[in-house]
Short mmCIF file of C-alpha atoms in Angstrom, two decimals:
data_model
loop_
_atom_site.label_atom_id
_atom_site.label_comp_id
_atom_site.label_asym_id
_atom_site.label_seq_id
_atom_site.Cartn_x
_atom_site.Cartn_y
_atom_site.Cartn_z
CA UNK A 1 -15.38 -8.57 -10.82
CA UNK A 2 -16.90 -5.70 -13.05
CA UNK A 3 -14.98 -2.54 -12.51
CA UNK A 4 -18.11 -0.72 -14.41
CA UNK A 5 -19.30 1.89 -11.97
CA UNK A 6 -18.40 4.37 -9.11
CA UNK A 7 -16.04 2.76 -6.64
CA UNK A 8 -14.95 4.87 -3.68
CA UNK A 9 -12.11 4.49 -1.02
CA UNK A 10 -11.61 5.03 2.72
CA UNK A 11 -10.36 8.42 2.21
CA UNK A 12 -14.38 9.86 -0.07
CA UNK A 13 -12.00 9.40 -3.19
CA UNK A 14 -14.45 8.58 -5.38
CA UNK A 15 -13.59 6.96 -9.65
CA UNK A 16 -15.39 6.30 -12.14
CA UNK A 17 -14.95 3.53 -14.64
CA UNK A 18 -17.17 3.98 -17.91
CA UNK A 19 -16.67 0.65 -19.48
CA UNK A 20 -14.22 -2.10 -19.48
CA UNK A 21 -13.72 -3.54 -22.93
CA UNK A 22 -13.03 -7.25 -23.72
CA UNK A 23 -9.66 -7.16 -23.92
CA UNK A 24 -10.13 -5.54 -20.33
CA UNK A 25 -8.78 -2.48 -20.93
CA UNK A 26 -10.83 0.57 -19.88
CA UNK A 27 -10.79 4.04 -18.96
CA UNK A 28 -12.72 6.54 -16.43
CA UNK A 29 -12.35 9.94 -14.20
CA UNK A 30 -11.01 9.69 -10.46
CA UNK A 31 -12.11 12.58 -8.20
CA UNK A 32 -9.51 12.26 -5.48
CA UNK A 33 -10.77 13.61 -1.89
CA UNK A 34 -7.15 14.51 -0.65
CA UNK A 35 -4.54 17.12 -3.04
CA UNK A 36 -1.70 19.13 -1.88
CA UNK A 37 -1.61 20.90 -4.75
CA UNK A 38 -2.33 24.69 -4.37
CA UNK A 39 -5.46 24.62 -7.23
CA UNK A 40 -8.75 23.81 -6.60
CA UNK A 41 -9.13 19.66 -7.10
CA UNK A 42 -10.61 18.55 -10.41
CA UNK A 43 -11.89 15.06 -11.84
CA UNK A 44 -8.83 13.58 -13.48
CA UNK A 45 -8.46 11.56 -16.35
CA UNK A 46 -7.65 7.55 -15.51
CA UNK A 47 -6.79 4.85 -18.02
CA UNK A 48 -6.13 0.87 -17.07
CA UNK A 49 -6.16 -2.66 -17.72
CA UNK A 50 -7.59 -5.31 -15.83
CA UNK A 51 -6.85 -9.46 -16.17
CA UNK A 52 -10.02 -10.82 -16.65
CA UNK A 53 -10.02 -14.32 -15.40
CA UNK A 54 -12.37 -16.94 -14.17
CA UNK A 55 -12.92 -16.89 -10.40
CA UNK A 56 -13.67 -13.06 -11.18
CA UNK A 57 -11.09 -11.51 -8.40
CA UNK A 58 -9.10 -10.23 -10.63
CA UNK A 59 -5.72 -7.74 -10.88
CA UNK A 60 -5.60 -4.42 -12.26
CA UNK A 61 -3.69 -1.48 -13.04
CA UNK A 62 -4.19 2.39 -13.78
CA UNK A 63 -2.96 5.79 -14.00
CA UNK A 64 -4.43 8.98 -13.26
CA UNK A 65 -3.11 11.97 -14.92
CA UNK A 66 -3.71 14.89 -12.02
CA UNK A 67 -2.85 17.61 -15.02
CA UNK A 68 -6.30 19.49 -14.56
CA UNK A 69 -4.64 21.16 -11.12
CA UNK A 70 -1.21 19.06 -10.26
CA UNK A 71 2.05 18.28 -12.16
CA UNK A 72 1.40 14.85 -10.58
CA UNK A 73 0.93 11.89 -11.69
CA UNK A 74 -0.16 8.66 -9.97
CA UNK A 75 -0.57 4.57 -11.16
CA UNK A 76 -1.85 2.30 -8.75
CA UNK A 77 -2.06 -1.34 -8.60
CA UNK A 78 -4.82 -4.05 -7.21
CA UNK A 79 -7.00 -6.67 -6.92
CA UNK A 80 -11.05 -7.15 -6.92
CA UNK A 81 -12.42 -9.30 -4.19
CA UNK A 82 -15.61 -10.95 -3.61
CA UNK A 83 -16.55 -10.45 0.42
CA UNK A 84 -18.26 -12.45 2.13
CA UNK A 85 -21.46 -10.43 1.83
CA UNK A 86 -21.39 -11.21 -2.01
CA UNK A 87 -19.81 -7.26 -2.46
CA UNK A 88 -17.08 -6.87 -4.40
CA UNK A 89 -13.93 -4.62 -2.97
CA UNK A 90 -11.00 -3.55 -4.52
CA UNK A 91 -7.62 -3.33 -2.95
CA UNK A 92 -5.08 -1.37 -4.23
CA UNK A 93 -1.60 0.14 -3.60
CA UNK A 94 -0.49 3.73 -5.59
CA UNK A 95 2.79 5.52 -6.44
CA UNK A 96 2.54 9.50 -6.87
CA UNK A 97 5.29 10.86 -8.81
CA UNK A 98 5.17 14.95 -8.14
CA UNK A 99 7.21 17.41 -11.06
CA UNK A 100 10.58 18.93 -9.14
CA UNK A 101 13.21 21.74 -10.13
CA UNK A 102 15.97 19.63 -10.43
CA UNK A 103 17.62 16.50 -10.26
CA UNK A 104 19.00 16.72 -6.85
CA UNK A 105 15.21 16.93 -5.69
CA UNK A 106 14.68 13.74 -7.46
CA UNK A 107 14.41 11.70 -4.10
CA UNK A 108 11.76 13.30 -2.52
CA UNK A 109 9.54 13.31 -5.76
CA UNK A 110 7.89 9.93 -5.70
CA UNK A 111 5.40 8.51 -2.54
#
């Protein structure tokens, strides 16, 4: 799987990964569709790693720094596969951790 390239999800979230390097680490822009934040959304800087292995449906990681209009921050987690159709699609599964006041506010910080 070549992360290179636009990839974007269900949701018109849209990223962007410039170039994956040979140790497979790599870095793009993510221009996320959905935002409760109160400031207009903004592409947001997004650095990973992928395993590069064989059979080419590989796992990756990356996090996404929302710090252009958020005091979020997000990593998510997946896997490349090859469909049927000879397309490649990436599943993945994300953690948002959002800035609170206090302590006390700490449980309803992460999704």
């Amino acid at each position: 799987c070549n992360l290179t390239g636009w990839w974007e999800n269900d949701l018109g979230s849209k990223m962007q990964v410039f170039k994956v390097g040979n140790d497979g680490s790599f870095s793009g822009e993510y221009h996320t569709a959905v935002s409760s934040a109160k400031k207009p959304i903004q592409p947001s800087p997004l650095n990973g790693s992928q395993h590069l292995d064989e059979d080419g449906q590989c796992t990756f990681g990356f996090t996404v720094n929302w710090k252009k209009f958020s005091d979020s921050t997000a990593v998510f987690v997946g896997q490349c596969f090859n469909g049927d159709d000879g397309k490649e699609i990436l599943h993945t599964s994300w953690l948002l951790r959002e800035k609170v006041d206090s302590e006390p506010d700490d449980w309803k910080a992460t999704r």
